[in-house]
Protein backbone atom coordinates (compact mmCIF):
# COMPACT_ATOMS: atom_id res chain seq x y z
CA UNK A 1 0.00 0.00 0.00
CA UNK A 2 0.92 3.62 -0.23
CA UNK A 3 2.02 5.43 2.87
CA UNK A 4 3.65 8.57 4.15
CA UNK A 5 5.18 8.61 7.62
CA UNK A 6 6.14 11.63 9.64
CA UNK A 7 6.46 12.19 13.39
CA UNK A 8 3.28 13.13 15.16
CA UNK A 9 4.73 15.93 17.25
CA UNK A 10 8.01 17.75 17.79
CA UNK A 11 9.10 20.45 20.20
CA UNK A 12 11.82 23.03 19.60
CA UNK A 13 13.08 26.27 21.10
CA UNK A 14 12.68 29.72 19.65
CA UNK A 15 15.75 30.67 17.62
CA UNK A 16 16.86 27.08 17.15
CA UNK A 17 16.80 24.76 14.13
CA UNK A 18 14.45 21.82 13.66
CA UNK A 19 14.29 19.09 11.05
CA UNK A 20 11.01 17.33 10.29
CA UNK A 21 11.42 14.02 8.50
CA UNK A 22 9.07 12.34 6.05
CA UNK A 23 9.38 8.89 4.49
CA UNK A 24 7.15 7.79 1.68
CA UNK A 25 6.16 4.57 -0.03
CA UNK A 26 4.22 5.24 -3.20
CA UNK A 27 3.58 3.43 -6.46
CA UNK A 28 5.84 5.65 -8.51
CA UNK A 29 6.78 9.19 -7.63
CA UNK A 30 6.09 12.55 -9.21
CA UNK A 31 7.18 15.06 -6.60
CA UNK A 32 6.81 15.84 -2.91
CA UNK A 33 5.26 18.82 -1.13
CA UNK A 34 5.52 20.39 2.27
CA UNK A 35 2.61 22.46 3.57
CA UNK A 36 2.22 24.48 6.75
CA UNK A 37 -1.10 24.47 8.56
CA UNK A 38 -1.85 26.68 11.55
CA UNK A 39 -4.55 25.47 13.89
CA UNK A 40 -8.00 26.04 12.46
CA UNK A 41 -6.67 27.28 9.13
CA UNK A 42 -6.13 25.84 5.67
CA UNK A 43 -2.73 24.45 4.61
CA UNK A 44 -0.41 26.81 2.80
CA UNK A 45 2.23 25.70 0.32
CA UNK A 46 5.86 25.74 1.48
CA UNK A 47 7.93 23.74 -0.98
CA UNK A 48 7.95 21.25 -3.82
CA UNK A 49 10.78 18.82 -4.58
CA UNK A 50 10.87 16.60 -7.64
CA UNK A 51 14.62 16.10 -7.99
CA UNK A 52 17.13 14.98 -5.38
CA UNK A 53 18.79 17.66 -3.33
CA UNK A 54 18.11 20.68 -1.20
CA UNK A 55 15.76 23.54 -2.03
CA UNK A 56 16.18 26.64 0.08
CA UNK A 57 13.60 29.37 0.63
CA UNK A 58 14.62 31.83 3.28
CA UNK A 59 14.46 30.19 6.71
CA UNK A 60 12.90 27.03 5.26
CA UNK A 61 14.70 24.33 3.27
CA UNK A 62 13.43 21.03 1.92
CA UNK A 63 15.50 18.01 0.97
CA UNK A 64 14.63 14.99 -1.14
CA UNK A 65 16.27 11.62 -1.69
CA UNK A 66 14.23 9.59 -4.18
CA UNK A 67 16.38 6.48 -3.77
CA UNK A 68 15.66 6.44 -0.04
CA UNK A 69 12.04 7.59 -0.25
CA UNK A 70 12.93 10.33 2.19
CA UNK A 71 12.47 14.03 2.61
CA UNK A 72 12.96 16.54 5.36
CA UNK A 73 11.89 20.09 6.06
CA UNK A 74 14.47 22.22 7.85
CA UNK A 75 13.36 25.31 9.71
CA UNK A 76 16.03 27.74 10.90
CA UNK A 77 15.89 30.64 13.35
CA UNK A 78 12.61 29.39 14.70
CA UNK A 79 9.96 31.93 15.57
CA UNK A 80 6.86 31.48 17.70
CA UNK A 81 4.73 31.91 14.59
CA UNK A 82 6.28 28.70 13.19
CA UNK A 83 4.17 26.73 15.67
CA UNK A 84 1.94 24.80 13.31
CA UNK A 85 1.43 21.41 11.72
CA UNK A 86 3.63 20.51 8.77
CA UNK A 87 2.16 18.19 6.17
CA UNK A 88 4.16 16.06 3.76
CA UNK A 89 2.46 14.90 0.53
CA UNK A 90 3.63 13.07 -2.59
CA UNK A 91 2.26 12.52 -6.09
CA UNK A 92 2.26 8.88 -7.09
CA UNK A 93 2.54 7.52 -10.64
CA UNK A 94 -1.24 7.82 -11.11
CA UNK A 95 -1.07 11.48 -10.09
CA UNK A 96 -2.89 10.81 -6.86
CA UNK A 97 -1.69 12.97 -3.99
CA UNK A 98 -0.83 10.92 -0.91
CA UNK A 99 -0.84 12.84 2.38
CA UNK A 100 0.94 12.26 5.66
CA UNK A 101 -0.95 12.87 8.90
CA UNK A 102 1.17 15.91 9.68
CA UNK A 103 3.74 16.84 12.32
CA UNK A 104 2.65 19.25 15.01
CA UNK A 105 5.57 21.55 15.81
CA UNK A 106 5.54 23.26 19.20
CA UNK A 107 7.90 26.20 19.67
CA UNK A 108 8.87 27.12 23.21
CA UNK A 109 10.37 30.46 24.24
CA UNK B 1 -4.08 36.37 -9.70
CA UNK B 2 -5.98 33.27 -8.75
CA UNK B 3 -8.17 33.10 -5.67
CA UNK B 4 -10.31 30.42 -4.09
CA UNK B 5 -13.16 30.96 -1.70
CA UNK B 6 -15.39 28.54 0.15
CA UNK B 7 -18.36 29.12 2.42
CA UNK B 8 -19.77 29.01 4.94
CA UNK B 9 -16.75 29.16 7.24
CA UNK B 10 -18.52 27.60 10.19
CA UNK B 11 -21.76 25.73 10.60
CA UNK B 12 -23.51 23.68 13.22
CA UNK B 13 -26.12 21.27 11.91
CA UNK B 14 -28.37 18.67 13.51
CA UNK B 15 -28.11 15.01 12.56
CA UNK B 16 -30.28 14.25 9.56
CA UNK B 17 -30.22 17.77 8.15
CA UNK B 18 -28.92 18.61 4.66
CA UNK B 19 -25.58 20.19 3.84
CA UNK B 20 -24.28 22.41 1.09
CA UNK B 21 -20.75 23.78 0.98
CA UNK B 22 -19.70 25.92 -1.95
CA UNK B 23 -16.33 26.68 -3.44
CA UNK B 24 -15.41 29.02 -6.28
CA UNK B 25 -12.13 29.72 -7.99
CA UNK B 26 -11.29 32.95 -9.78
CA UNK B 27 -8.52 33.87 -12.18
CA UNK B 28 -8.02 30.53 -13.86
CA UNK B 29 -9.91 28.23 -16.20
CA UNK B 30 -10.46 24.48 -16.21
CA UNK B 31 -8.88 23.87 -12.83
CA UNK B 32 -8.79 20.49 -11.12
CA UNK B 33 -10.96 20.81 -8.02
CA UNK B 34 -10.86 18.83 -4.80
CA UNK B 35 -12.85 18.36 -1.60
CA UNK B 36 -10.95 17.12 1.43
CA UNK B 37 -12.03 16.41 4.98
CA UNK B 38 -9.74 16.70 7.98
CA UNK B 39 -10.74 15.22 11.31
CA UNK B 40 -9.25 16.81 14.42
CA UNK B 41 -5.51 16.12 14.61
CA UNK B 42 -5.57 14.00 11.49
CA UNK B 43 -4.36 14.21 7.91
CA UNK B 44 -6.33 15.12 4.82
CA UNK B 45 -8.83 12.65 3.44
CA UNK B 46 -9.71 13.12 -0.22
CA UNK B 47 -13.48 12.98 -0.72
CA UNK B 48 -14.01 14.06 -4.33
CA UNK B 49 -12.07 15.49 -7.21
CA UNK B 50 -13.09 16.89 -10.57
CA UNK B 51 -11.15 17.48 -13.76
CA UNK B 52 -14.00 19.23 -15.57
CA UNK B 53 -17.66 20.26 -15.55
CA UNK B 54 -19.86 17.36 -14.57
CA UNK B 55 -16.86 15.05 -14.02
CA UNK B 56 -16.71 13.88 -10.42
CA UNK B 57 -14.59 11.11 -8.96
CA UNK B 58 -15.43 9.80 -5.51
CA UNK B 59 -12.69 8.44 -3.32
CA UNK B 60 -14.62 7.43 -0.23
CA UNK B 61 -18.10 5.83 -0.06
CA UNK B 62 -20.24 7.97 2.22
CA UNK B 63 -23.43 9.95 2.37
CA UNK B 64 -21.81 12.96 0.72
CA UNK B 65 -21.96 13.97 -2.92
CA UNK B 66 -20.27 16.60 -5.06
CA UNK B 67 -21.24 18.53 -8.14
CA UNK B 68 -19.49 20.86 -10.54
CA UNK B 69 -22.19 22.86 -12.30
CA UNK B 70 -19.75 25.43 -13.67
CA UNK B 71 -16.06 25.36 -14.56
CA UNK B 72 -14.95 27.14 -11.40
CA UNK B 73 -17.64 26.06 -8.96
CA UNK B 74 -17.53 22.96 -6.80
CA UNK B 75 -20.28 22.01 -4.36
CA UNK B 76 -20.27 19.45 -1.56
CA UNK B 77 -23.67 18.21 -0.43
CA UNK B 78 -25.43 15.79 1.81
CA UNK B 79 -29.12 14.94 2.10
CA UNK B 80 -28.82 13.69 5.69
CA UNK B 81 -25.85 14.45 7.88
CA UNK B 82 -24.36 11.92 10.29
CA UNK B 83 -22.41 12.65 13.46
CA UNK B 84 -19.32 11.25 11.74
CA UNK B 85 -19.54 13.98 9.09
CA UNK B 86 -18.19 16.52 11.56
CA UNK B 87 -14.82 17.90 10.54
CA UNK B 88 -12.92 20.56 8.71
CA UNK B 89 -13.74 20.59 4.99
CA UNK B 90 -11.28 22.01 2.54
CA UNK B 91 -11.72 22.87 -1.09
CA UNK B 92 -8.60 23.04 -3.24
CA UNK B 93 -7.62 23.66 -6.84
CA UNK B 94 -4.65 23.10 -9.08
CA UNK B 95 -3.85 23.66 -12.71
CA UNK B 96 -4.79 20.89 -15.08
CA UNK B 97 -1.30 19.52 -15.60
CA UNK B 98 -0.44 16.37 -13.72
CA UNK B 99 1.70 17.74 -10.94
CA UNK B 100 1.99 21.09 -9.20
CA UNK B 101 0.80 22.35 -5.86
CA UNK B 102 -2.73 22.52 -4.54
CA UNK B 103 -4.13 25.82 -3.37
CA UNK B 104 -6.65 25.61 -0.57
CA UNK B 105 -9.71 27.62 0.33
CA UNK B 106 -10.19 28.95 3.84
CA UNK B 107 -11.96 25.83 5.06
CA UNK B 108 -15.41 25.12 6.49
CA UNK B 109 -15.76 23.73 9.98
CA UNK B 110 -18.83 21.52 10.30
CA UNK B 111 -20.18 20.33 13.63
CA UNK B 112 -23.01 17.83 13.51
CA UNK B 113 -24.96 17.52 16.77
Coordinates of C-alpha atoms in Angstrom, one line a residue:
Chain A
X1 CA 0.0 0.0 0.0
X2 CA 0.9 3.6 -0.2
X3 CA 2.0 5.4 2.9
X4 CA 3.7 8.6 4.1
X5 CA 5.2 8.6 7.6
X6 CA 6.1 11.6 9.6
X7 CA 6.5 12.2 13.4
X8 CA 3.3 13.1 15.2
X9 CA 4.7 15.9 17.2
X10 CA 8.0 17.8 17.8
X11 CA 9.1 20.4 20.2
X12 CA 11.8 23.0 19.6
X13 CA 13.1 26.3 21.1
X14 CA 12.7 29.7 19.6
X15 CA 15.8 30.7 17.6
X16 CA 16.9 27.1 17.2
X17 CA 16.8 24.8 14.1
X18 CA 14.4 21.8 13.7
X19 CA 14.3 19.1 11.0
X20 CA 11.0 17.3 10.3
X21 CA 11.4 14.0 8.5
X22 CA 9.1 12.3 6.0
X23 CA 9.4 8.9 4.5
X24 CA 7.2 7.8 1.7
X25 CA 6.2 4.6 0.0
X26 CA 4.2 5.2 -3.2
X27 CA 3.6 3.4 -6.5
X28 CA 5.8 5.6 -8.5
X29 CA 6.8 9.2 -7.6
X30 CA 6.1 12.6 -9.2
X31 CA 7.2 15.1 -6.6
X32 CA 6.8 15.8 -2.9
X33 CA 5.3 18.8 -1.1
X34 CA 5.5 20.4 2.3
X35 CA 2.6 22.5 3.6
X36 CA 2.2 24.5 6.7
X37 CA -1.1 24.5 8.6
X38 CA -1.9 26.7 11.5
X39 CA -4.6 25.5 13.9
X40 CA -8.0 26.0 12.5
X41 CA -6.7 27.3 9.1
X42 CA -6.1 25.8 5.7
X43 CA -2.7 24.4 4.6
X44 CA -0.4 26.8 2.8
X45 CA 2.2 25.7 0.3
X46 CA 5.9 25.7 1.5
X47 CA 7.9 23.7 -1.0
X48 CA 8.0 21.2 -3.8
X49 CA 10.8 18.8 -4.6
X50 CA 10.9 16.6 -7.6
X51 CA 14.6 16.1 -8.0
X52 CA 17.1 15.0 -5.4
X53 CA 18.8 17.7 -3.3
X54 CA 18.1 20.7 -1.2
X55 CA 15.8 23.5 -2.0
X56 CA 16.2 26.6 0.1
X57 CA 13.6 29.4 0.6
X58 CA 14.6 31.8 3.3
X59 CA 14.5 30.2 6.7
X60 CA 12.9 27.0 5.3
X61 CA 14.7 24.3 3.3
X62 CA 13.4 21.0 1.9
X63 CA 15.5 18.0 1.0
X64 CA 14.6 15.0 -1.1
X65 CA 16.3 11.6 -1.7
X66 CA 14.2 9.6 -4.2
X67 CA 16.4 6.5 -3.8
X68 CA 15.7 6.4 0.0
X69 CA 12.0 7.6 -0.2
X70 CA 12.9 10.3 2.2
X71 CA 12.5 14.0 2.6
X72 CA 13.0 16.5 5.4
X73 CA 11.9 20.1 6.1
X74 CA 14.5 22.2 7.8
X75 CA 13.4 25.3 9.7
X76 CA 16.0 27.7 10.9
X77 CA 15.9 30.6 13.3
X78 CA 12.6 29.4 14.7
X79 CA 10.0 31.9 15.6
X80 CA 6.9 31.5 17.7
X81 CA 4.7 31.9 14.6
X82 CA 6.3 28.7 13.2
X83 CA 4.2 26.7 15.7
X84 CA 1.9 24.8 13.3
X85 CA 1.4 21.4 11.7
X86 CA 3.6 20.5 8.8
X87 CA 2.2 18.2 6.2
X88 CA 4.2 16.1 3.8
X89 CA 2.5 14.9 0.5
X90 CA 3.6 13.1 -2.6
X91 CA 2.3 12.5 -6.1
X92 CA 2.3 8.9 -7.1
X93 CA 2.5 7.5 -10.6
X94 CA -1.2 7.8 -11.1
X95 CA -1.1 11.5 -10.1
X96 CA -2.9 10.8 -6.9
X97 CA -1.7 13.0 -4.0
X98 CA -0.8 10.9 -0.9
X99 CA -0.8 12.8 2.4
X100 CA 0.9 12.3 5.7
X101 CA -0.9 12.9 8.9
X102 CA 1.2 15.9 9.7
X103 CA 3.7 16.8 12.3
X104 CA 2.7 19.2 15.0
X105 CA 5.6 21.6 15.8
X106 CA 5.5 23.3 19.2
X107 CA 7.9 26.2 19.7
X108 CA 8.9 27.1 23.2
X109 CA 10.4 30.5 24.2
Chain B
X1 CA -4.1 36.4 -9.7
X2 CA -6.0 33.3 -8.8
X3 CA -8.2 33.1 -5.7
X4 CA -10.3 30.4 -4.1
X5 CA -13.2 31.0 -1.7
X6 CA -15.4 28.5 0.2
X7 CA -18.4 29.1 2.4
X8 CA -19.8 29.0 4.9
X9 CA -16.8 29.2 7.2
X10 CA -18.5 27.6 10.2
X11 CA -21.8 25.7 10.6
X12 CA -23.5 23.7 13.2
X13 CA -26.1 21.3 11.9
X14 CA -28.4 18.7 13.5
X15 CA -28.1 15.0 12.6
X16 CA -30.3 14.2 9.6
X17 CA -30.2 17.8 8.1
X18 CA -28.9 18.6 4.7
X19 CA -25.6 20.2 3.8
X20 CA -24.3 22.4 1.1
X21 CA -20.7 23.8 1.0
X22 CA -19.7 25.9 -2.0
X23 CA -16.3 26.7 -3.4
X24 CA -15.4 29.0 -6.3
X25 CA -12.1 29.7 -8.0
X26 CA -11.3 33.0 -9.8
X27 CA -8.5 33.9 -12.2
X28 CA -8.0 30.5 -13.9
X29 CA -9.9 28.2 -16.2
X30 CA -10.5 24.5 -16.2
X31 CA -8.9 23.9 -12.8
X32 CA -8.8 20.5 -11.1
X33 CA -11.0 20.8 -8.0
X34 CA -10.9 18.8 -4.8
X35 CA -12.9 18.4 -1.6
X36 CA -10.9 17.1 1.4
X37 CA -12.0 16.4 5.0
X38 CA -9.7 16.7 8.0
X39 CA -10.7 15.2 11.3
X40 CA -9.3 16.8 14.4
X41 CA -5.5 16.1 14.6
X42 CA -5.6 14.0 11.5
X43 CA -4.4 14.2 7.9
X44 CA -6.3 15.1 4.8
X45 CA -8.8 12.7 3.4
X46 CA -9.7 13.1 -0.2
X47 CA -13.5 13.0 -0.7
X48 CA -14.0 14.1 -4.3
X49 CA -12.1 15.5 -7.2
X50 CA -13.1 16.9 -10.6
X51 CA -11.1 17.5 -13.8
X52 CA -14.0 19.2 -15.6
X53 CA -17.7 20.3 -15.5
X54 CA -19.9 17.4 -14.6
X55 CA -16.9 15.1 -14.0
X56 CA -16.7 13.9 -10.4
X57 CA -14.6 11.1 -9.0
X58 CA -15.4 9.8 -5.5
X59 CA -12.7 8.4 -3.3
X60 CA -14.6 7.4 -0.2
X61 CA -18.1 5.8 -0.1
X62 CA -20.2 8.0 2.2
X63 CA -23.4 9.9 2.4
X64 CA -21.8 13.0 0.7
X65 CA -22.0 14.0 -2.9
X66 CA -20.3 16.6 -5.1
X67 CA -21.2 18.5 -8.1
X68 CA -19.5 20.9 -10.5
X69 CA -22.2 22.9 -12.3
X70 CA -19.7 25.4 -13.7
X71 CA -16.1 25.4 -14.6
X72 CA -14.9 27.1 -11.4
X73 CA -17.6 26.1 -9.0
X74 CA -17.5 23.0 -6.8
X75 CA -20.3 22.0 -4.4
X76 CA -20.3 19.5 -1.6
X77 CA -23.7 18.2 -0.4
X78 CA -25.4 15.8 1.8
X79 CA -29.1 14.9 2.1
X80 CA -28.8 13.7 5.7
X81 CA -25.8 14.4 7.9
X82 CA -24.4 11.9 10.3
X83 CA -22.4 12.7 13.5
X84 CA -19.3 11.3 11.7
X85 CA -19.5 14.0 9.1
X86 CA -18.2 16.5 11.6
X87 CA -14.8 17.9 10.5
X88 CA -12.9 20.6 8.7
X89 CA -13.7 20.6 5.0
X90 CA -11.3 22.0 2.5
X91 CA -11.7 22.9 -1.1
X92 CA -8.6 23.0 -3.2
X93 CA -7.6 23.7 -6.8
X94 CA -4.7 23.1 -9.1
X95 CA -3.9 23.7 -12.7
X96 CA -4.8 20.9 -15.1
X97 CA -1.3 19.5 -15.6
X98 CA -0.4 16.4 -13.7
X99 CA 1.7 17.7 -10.9
X100 CA 2.0 21.1 -9.2
X101 CA 0.8 22.4 -5.9
X102 CA -2.7 22.5 -4.5
X103 CA -4.1 25.8 -3.4
X104 CA -6.7 25.6 -0.6
X105 CA -9.7 27.6 0.3
X106 CA -10.2 29.0 3.8
X107 CA -12.0 25.8 5.1
X108 CA -15.4 25.1 6.5
X109 CA -15.8 23.7 10.0
X110 CA -18.8 21.5 10.3
X111 CA -20.2 20.3 13.6
X112 CA -23.0 17.8 13.5
X113 CA -25.0 17.5 16.8

